[in-house]
Tab-separated table of C-alpha atoms in Angstrom:
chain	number	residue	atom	x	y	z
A	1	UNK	CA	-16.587	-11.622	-25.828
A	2	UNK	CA	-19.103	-9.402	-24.135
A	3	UNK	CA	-17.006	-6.523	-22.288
A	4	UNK	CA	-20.148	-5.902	-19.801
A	5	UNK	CA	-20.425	-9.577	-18.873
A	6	UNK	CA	-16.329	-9.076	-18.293
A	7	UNK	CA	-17.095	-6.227	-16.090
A	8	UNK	CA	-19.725	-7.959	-14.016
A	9	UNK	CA	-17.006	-11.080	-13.424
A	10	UNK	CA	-14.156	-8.688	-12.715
A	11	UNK	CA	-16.560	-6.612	-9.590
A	12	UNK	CA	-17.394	-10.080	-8.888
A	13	UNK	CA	-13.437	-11.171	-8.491
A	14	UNK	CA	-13.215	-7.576	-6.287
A	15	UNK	CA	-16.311	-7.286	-4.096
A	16	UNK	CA	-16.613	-11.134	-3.280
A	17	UNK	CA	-20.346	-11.419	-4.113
A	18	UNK	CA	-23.333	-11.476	-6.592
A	19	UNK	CA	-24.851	-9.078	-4.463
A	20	UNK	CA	-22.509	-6.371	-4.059
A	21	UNK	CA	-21.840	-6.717	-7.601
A	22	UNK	CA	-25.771	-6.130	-8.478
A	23	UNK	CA	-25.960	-3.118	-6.257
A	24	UNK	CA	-23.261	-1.893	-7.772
A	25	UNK	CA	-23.899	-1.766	-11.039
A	26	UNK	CA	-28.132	-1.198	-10.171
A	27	UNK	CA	-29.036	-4.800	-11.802
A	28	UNK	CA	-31.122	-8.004	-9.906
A	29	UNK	CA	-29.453	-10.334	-8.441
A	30	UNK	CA	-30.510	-12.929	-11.241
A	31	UNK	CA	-29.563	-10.728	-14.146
A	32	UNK	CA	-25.720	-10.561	-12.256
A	33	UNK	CA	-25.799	-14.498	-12.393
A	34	UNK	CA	-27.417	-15.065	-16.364
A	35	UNK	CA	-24.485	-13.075	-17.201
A	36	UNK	CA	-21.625	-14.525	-16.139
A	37	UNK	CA	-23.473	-17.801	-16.777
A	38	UNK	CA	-23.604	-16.599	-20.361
A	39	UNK	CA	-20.070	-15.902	-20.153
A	40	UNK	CA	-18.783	-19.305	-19.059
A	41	UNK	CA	-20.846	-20.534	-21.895
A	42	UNK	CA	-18.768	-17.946	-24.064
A	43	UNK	CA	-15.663	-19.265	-23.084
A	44	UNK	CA	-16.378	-22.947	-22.483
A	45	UNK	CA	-15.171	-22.571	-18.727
A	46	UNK	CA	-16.069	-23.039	-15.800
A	47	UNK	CA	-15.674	-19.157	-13.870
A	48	UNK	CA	-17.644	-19.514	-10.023
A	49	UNK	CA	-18.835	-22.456	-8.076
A	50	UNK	CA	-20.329	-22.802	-4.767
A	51	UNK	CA	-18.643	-21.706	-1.571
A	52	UNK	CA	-21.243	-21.866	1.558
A	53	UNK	CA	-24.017	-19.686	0.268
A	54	UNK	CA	-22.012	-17.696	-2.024
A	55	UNK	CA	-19.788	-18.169	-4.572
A	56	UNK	CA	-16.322	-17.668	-5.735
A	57	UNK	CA	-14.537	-17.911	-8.788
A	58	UNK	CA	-12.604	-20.878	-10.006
A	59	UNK	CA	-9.038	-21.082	-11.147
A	60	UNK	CA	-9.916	-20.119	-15.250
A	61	UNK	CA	-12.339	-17.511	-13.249
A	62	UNK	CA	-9.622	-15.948	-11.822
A	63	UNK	CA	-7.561	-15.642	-15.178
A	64	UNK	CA	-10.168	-14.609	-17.039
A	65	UNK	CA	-10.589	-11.594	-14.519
A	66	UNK	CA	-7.188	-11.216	-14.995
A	67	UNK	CA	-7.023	-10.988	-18.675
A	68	UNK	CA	-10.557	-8.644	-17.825
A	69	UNK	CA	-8.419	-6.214	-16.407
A	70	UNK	CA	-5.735	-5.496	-19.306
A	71	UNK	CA	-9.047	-5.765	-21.755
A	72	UNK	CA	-11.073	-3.420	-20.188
A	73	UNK	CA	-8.255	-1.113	-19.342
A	74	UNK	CA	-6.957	-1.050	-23.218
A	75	UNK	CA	-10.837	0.064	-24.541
A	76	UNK	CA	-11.357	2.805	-21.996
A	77	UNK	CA	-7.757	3.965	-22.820
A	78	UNK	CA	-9.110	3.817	-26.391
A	79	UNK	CA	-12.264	5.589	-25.626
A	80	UNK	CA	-10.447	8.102	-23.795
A	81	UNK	CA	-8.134	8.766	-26.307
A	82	UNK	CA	-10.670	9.327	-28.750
A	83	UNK	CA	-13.298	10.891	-26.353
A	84	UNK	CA	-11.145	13.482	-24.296
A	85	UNK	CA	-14.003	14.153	-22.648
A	86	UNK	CA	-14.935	10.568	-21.293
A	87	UNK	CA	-15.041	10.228	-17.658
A	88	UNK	CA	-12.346	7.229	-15.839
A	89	UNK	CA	-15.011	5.068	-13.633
A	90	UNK	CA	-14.044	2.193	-11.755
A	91	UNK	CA	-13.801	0.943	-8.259
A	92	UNK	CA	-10.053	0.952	-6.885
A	93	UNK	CA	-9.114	-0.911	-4.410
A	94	UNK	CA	-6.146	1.178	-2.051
A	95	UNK	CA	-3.994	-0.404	0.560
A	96	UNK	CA	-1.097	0.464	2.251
A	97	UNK	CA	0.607	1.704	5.654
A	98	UNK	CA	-1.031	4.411	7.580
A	99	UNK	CA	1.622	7.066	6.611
A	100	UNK	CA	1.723	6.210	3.087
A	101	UNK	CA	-2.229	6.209	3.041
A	102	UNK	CA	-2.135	9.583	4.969
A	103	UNK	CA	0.505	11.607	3.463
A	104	UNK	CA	-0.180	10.357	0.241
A	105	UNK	CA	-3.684	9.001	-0.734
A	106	UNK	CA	-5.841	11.291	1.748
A	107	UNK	CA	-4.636	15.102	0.346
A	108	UNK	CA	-6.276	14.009	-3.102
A	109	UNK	CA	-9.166	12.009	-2.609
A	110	UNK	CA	-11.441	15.346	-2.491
A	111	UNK	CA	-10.197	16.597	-5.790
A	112	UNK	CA	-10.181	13.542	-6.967
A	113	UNK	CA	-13.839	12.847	-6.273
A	114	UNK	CA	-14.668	16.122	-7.678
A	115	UNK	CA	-13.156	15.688	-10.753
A	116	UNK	CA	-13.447	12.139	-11.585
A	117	UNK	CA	-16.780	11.239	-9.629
A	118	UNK	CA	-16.973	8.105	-11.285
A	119	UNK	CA	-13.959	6.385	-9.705
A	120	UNK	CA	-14.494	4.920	-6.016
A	121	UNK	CA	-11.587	4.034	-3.495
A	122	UNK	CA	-11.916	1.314	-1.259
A	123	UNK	CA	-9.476	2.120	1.227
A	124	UNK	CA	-7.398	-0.720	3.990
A	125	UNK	CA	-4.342	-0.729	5.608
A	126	UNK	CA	-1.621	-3.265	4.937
A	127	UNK	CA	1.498	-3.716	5.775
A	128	UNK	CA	4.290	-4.123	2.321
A	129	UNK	CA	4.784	-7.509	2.563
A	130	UNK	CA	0.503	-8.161	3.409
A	131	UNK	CA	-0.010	-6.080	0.236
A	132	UNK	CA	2.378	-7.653	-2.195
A	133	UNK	CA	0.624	-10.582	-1.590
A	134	UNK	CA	-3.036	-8.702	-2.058
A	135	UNK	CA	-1.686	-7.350	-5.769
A	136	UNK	CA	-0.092	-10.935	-6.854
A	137	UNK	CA	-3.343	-12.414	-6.186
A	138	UNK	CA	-5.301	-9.525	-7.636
A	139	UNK	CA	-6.879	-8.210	-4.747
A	140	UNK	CA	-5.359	-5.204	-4.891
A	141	UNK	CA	-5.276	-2.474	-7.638
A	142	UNK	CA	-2.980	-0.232	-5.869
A	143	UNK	CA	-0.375	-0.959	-3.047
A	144	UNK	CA	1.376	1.842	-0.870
A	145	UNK	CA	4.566	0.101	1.110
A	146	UNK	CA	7.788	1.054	1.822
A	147	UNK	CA	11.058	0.094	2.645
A	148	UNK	CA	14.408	0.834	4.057
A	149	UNK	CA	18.076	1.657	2.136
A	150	UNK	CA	19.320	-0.728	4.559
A	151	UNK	CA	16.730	-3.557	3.994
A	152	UNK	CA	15.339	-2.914	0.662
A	153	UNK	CA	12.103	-4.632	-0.429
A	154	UNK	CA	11.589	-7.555	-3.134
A	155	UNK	CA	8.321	-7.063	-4.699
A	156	UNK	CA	8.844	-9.750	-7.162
A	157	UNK	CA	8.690	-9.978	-11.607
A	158	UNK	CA	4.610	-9.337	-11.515
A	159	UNK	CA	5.232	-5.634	-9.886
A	160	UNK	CA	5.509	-2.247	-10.828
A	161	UNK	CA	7.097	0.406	-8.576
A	162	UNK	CA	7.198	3.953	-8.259
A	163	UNK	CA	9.048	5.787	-5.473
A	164	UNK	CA	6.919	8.172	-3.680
A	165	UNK	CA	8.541	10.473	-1.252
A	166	UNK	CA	11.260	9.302	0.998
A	167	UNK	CA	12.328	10.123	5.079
A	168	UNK	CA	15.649	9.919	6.947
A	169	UNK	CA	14.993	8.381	10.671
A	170	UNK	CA	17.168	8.342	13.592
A	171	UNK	CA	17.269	6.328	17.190
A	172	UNK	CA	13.988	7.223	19.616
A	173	UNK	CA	16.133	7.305	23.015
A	174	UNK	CA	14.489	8.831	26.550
A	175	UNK	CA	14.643	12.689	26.650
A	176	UNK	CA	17.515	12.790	29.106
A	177	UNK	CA	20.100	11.563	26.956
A	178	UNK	CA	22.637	13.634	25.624
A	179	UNK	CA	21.959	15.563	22.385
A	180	UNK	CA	23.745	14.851	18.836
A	181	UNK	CA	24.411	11.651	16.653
A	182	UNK	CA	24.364	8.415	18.187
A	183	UNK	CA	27.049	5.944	18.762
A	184	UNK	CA	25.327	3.276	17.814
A	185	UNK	CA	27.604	0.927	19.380
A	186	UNK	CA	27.222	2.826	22.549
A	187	UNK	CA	23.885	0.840	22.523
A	188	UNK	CA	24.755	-2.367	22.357
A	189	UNK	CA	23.431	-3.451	25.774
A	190	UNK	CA	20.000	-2.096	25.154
A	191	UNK	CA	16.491	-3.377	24.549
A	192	UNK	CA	15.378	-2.654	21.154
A	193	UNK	CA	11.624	-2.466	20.003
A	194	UNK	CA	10.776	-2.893	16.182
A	195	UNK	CA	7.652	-3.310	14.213
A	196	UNK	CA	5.524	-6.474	14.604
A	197	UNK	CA	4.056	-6.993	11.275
A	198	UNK	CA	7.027	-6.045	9.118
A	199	UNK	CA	10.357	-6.913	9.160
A	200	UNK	CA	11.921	-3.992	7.686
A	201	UNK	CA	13.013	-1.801	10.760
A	202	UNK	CA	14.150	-4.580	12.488
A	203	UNK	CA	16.272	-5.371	9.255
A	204	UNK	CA	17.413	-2.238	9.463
A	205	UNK	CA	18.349	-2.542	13.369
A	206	UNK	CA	20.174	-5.694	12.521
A	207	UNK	CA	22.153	-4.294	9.669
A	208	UNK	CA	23.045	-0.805	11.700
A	209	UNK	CA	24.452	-3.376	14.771
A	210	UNK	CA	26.229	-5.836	12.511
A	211	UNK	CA	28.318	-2.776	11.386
A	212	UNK	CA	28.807	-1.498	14.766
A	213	UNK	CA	29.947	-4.861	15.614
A	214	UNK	CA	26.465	-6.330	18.320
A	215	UNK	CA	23.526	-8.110	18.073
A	216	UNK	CA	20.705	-6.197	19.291
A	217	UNK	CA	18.536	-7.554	21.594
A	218	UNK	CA	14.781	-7.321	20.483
A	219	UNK	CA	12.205	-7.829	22.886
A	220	UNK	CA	8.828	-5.422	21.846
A	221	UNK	CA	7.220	-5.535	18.557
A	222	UNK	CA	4.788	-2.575	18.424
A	223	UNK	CA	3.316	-1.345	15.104
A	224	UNK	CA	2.087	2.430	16.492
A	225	UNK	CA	5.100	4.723	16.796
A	226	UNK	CA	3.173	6.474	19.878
A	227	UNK	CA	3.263	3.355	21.593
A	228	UNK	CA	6.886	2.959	20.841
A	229	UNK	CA	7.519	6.481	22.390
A	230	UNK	CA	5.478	5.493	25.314
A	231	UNK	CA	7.698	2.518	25.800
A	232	UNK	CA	10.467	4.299	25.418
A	233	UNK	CA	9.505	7.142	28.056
A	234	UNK	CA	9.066	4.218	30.205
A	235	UNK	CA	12.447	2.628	29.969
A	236	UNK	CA	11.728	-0.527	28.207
A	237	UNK	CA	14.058	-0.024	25.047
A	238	UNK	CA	15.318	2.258	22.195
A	239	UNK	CA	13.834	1.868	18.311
A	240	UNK	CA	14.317	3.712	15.391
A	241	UNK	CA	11.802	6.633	14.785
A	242	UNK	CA	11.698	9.176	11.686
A	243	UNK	CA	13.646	12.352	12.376
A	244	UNK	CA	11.715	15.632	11.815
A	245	UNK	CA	8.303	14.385	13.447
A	246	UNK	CA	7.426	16.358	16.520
A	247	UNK	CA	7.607	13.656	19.442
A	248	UNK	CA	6.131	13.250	22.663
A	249	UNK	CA	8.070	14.892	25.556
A	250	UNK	CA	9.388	11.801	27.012
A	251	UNK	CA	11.201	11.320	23.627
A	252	UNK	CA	13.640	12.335	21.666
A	253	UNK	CA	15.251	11.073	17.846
A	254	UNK	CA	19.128	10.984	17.397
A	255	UNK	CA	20.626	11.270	13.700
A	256	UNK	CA	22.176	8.804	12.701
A	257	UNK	CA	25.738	8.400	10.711
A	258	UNK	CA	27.638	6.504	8.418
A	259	UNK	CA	25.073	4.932	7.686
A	260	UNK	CA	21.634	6.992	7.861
A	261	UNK	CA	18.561	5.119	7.702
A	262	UNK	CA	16.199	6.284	5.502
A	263	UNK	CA	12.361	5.075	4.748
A	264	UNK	CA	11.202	5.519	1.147
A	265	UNK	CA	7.840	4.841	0.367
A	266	UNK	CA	6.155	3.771	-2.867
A	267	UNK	CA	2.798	3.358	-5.376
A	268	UNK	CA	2.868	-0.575	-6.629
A	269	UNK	CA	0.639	-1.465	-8.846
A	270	UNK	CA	0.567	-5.444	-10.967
A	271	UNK	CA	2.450	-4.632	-14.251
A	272	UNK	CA	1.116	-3.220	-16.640
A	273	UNK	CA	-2.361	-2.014	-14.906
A	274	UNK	CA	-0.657	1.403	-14.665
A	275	UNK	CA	-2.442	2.230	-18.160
A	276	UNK	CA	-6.097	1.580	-16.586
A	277	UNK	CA	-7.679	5.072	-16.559
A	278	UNK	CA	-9.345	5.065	-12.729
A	279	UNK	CA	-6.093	3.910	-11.544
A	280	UNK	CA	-3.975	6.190	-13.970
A	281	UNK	CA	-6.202	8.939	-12.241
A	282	UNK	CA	-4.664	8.380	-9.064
A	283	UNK	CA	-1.404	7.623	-9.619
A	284	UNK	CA	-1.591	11.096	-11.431
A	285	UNK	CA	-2.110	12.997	-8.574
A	286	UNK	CA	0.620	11.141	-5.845
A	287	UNK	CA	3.464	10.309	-8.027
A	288	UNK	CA	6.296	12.025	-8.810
A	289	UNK	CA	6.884	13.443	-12.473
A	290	UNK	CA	8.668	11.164	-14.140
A	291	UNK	CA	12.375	11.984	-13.883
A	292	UNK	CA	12.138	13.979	-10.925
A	293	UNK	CA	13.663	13.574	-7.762
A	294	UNK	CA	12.358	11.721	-4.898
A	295	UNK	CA	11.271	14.135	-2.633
A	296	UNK	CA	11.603	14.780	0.977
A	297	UNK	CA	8.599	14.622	3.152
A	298	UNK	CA	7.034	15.146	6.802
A	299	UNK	CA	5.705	11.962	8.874
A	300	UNK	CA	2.893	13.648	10.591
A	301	UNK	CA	1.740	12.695	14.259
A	302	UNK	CA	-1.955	10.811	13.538
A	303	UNK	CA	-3.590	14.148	15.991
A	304	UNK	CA	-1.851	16.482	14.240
A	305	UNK	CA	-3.017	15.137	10.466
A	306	UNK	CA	-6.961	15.331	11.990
């Protein structure tokens, strides 16, 4: 089986089109489409059909870019490992929460593209449970997600994890309430605001009430944790905000006891893609070294990371 014909179908399974794929790789048009038709004659199979006035690939194209993946991955590992000098090249496709992308992904992309020119991020934001689904579909090389002690995340058989850095948080209350721990119960009467496209902190919300014996009443789902200051300055509710990040002056975060929350986010890749060396590139440079402890970290205010 022709690896470069593989490599044409596999950009073709990540950019979506013949055309990306040709500008990609500097071909025509036409010479992207001979060669995956010469493929499907290689394997007997059927691998794109229509779709409007592109195409996409079928069910066996799908596998086979699958399959493309763990093949292509195993003979640059070889021709690494027997050209040290070989450069990774590949495109990778990032997504993740905002945090995780800027804490983690951002400090190394410029080293990264100095060292390793050939490899190219395509960067988008996702929320965990958005980019699960992106990696079990294969739309995804690399996921960054989180989740909570007190609601821990699934990501199911096909996925690999790796803990990245982790964050205690505490209870966002207006700037006129009293200062040390919260009572948690003592807030059983408020309006609570959680995230809208992830149910993790509201998991954790629920879980944190159920021991102090309420149900909290959620009423705002807000995604930015500015806004959730902001609503918070303005009476409309209490949510749970990471300790240690400056806040707005409106707002200030309680600890938390018995127990604390605490965030802990993470590099998910499909199992066994680890090994592919563009991605092995940059889980090099944001991972932890094997064995070592999960480290503490900052979550920085958007204006202050510019």
């Amino acid at each position: 089986m022709d690896t470069r014909r593989l490599q044409l179908l596999l950009a073709l399974s990540r950019l979506g089109s013949m055309r990306a794929v040709a500008e990609t790789y500097g071909l025509t048009t036409s010479t992207v489409s001979q060669q995956i038709a010469a493929l499907a004659k290689e394997t007997g199979a059927q691998l794109i059909e229509p779709e409007g006035r592109r195409v996409r690939l079928t069910p066996a194209g799908r596998r086979l870019a699958d399959h493309a993946v763990t093949i292509l991955a195993a003979i640059d590992s070889a021709r690494l490992d027997l050209d040290p000098d070989a450069e990774p090249a590949g495109v990778v496709r990032v997504g993740g929460f905002a945090t995780g992308i800027r804490v983690s992904l951002l400090p190394t992309v410029a080293e990264l593209a100095e060292t390793h020119p050939g490899v190219e991020l395509i960067i988008s934001e996702y929320e965990p449970l958005e980019a699960f689904a992106l990696l079990n579909d294969d739309r995804l090389d690399l996921a960054l997600t989180y989740d909570y002690n007190l609601a821990p995340a699934s990501p199911g058989p096909l996925l690999e994890t790796v803990p990245l850095w982790s964050i205690t948080w505490g209870l966002g209350v207006p700037h006129t309430f009293p200062d040390g721990p919260a009572d948690f119960a003592s807030y059983a009467d408020y309006t609570w605001i959680v995230n809208s496209r992830n149910t993790a902190d509201e998991d954790a919300v629920r879980t944190l009430a159920a021991l102090a014996g309420f149900a909290p009443r959620i009423a705002h789902e807000i995604d930015s944790l500015d806004l959730v200051e902001e609503l918070i300055t303005a009476g409309y509710g209490v949510g749970l905000l990471p300790l240690g990040r400056p806040t707005s002056a409106g707002v200030k975060v309680l600890p938390l006891r018995d127990p604390q929350p605490v965030l802990t986010a993470y590099a998910v890749t499909r199992r066994g893609r680890a090994v592919w060396p563009p991605l092995r590139a940059i889980l090099d440079r944001i991972c932890p070294p094997p064995g070592a402890p999960v480290p503490p970290a900052e979550w920085p205010r958007p204006e202050a990371a510019r």
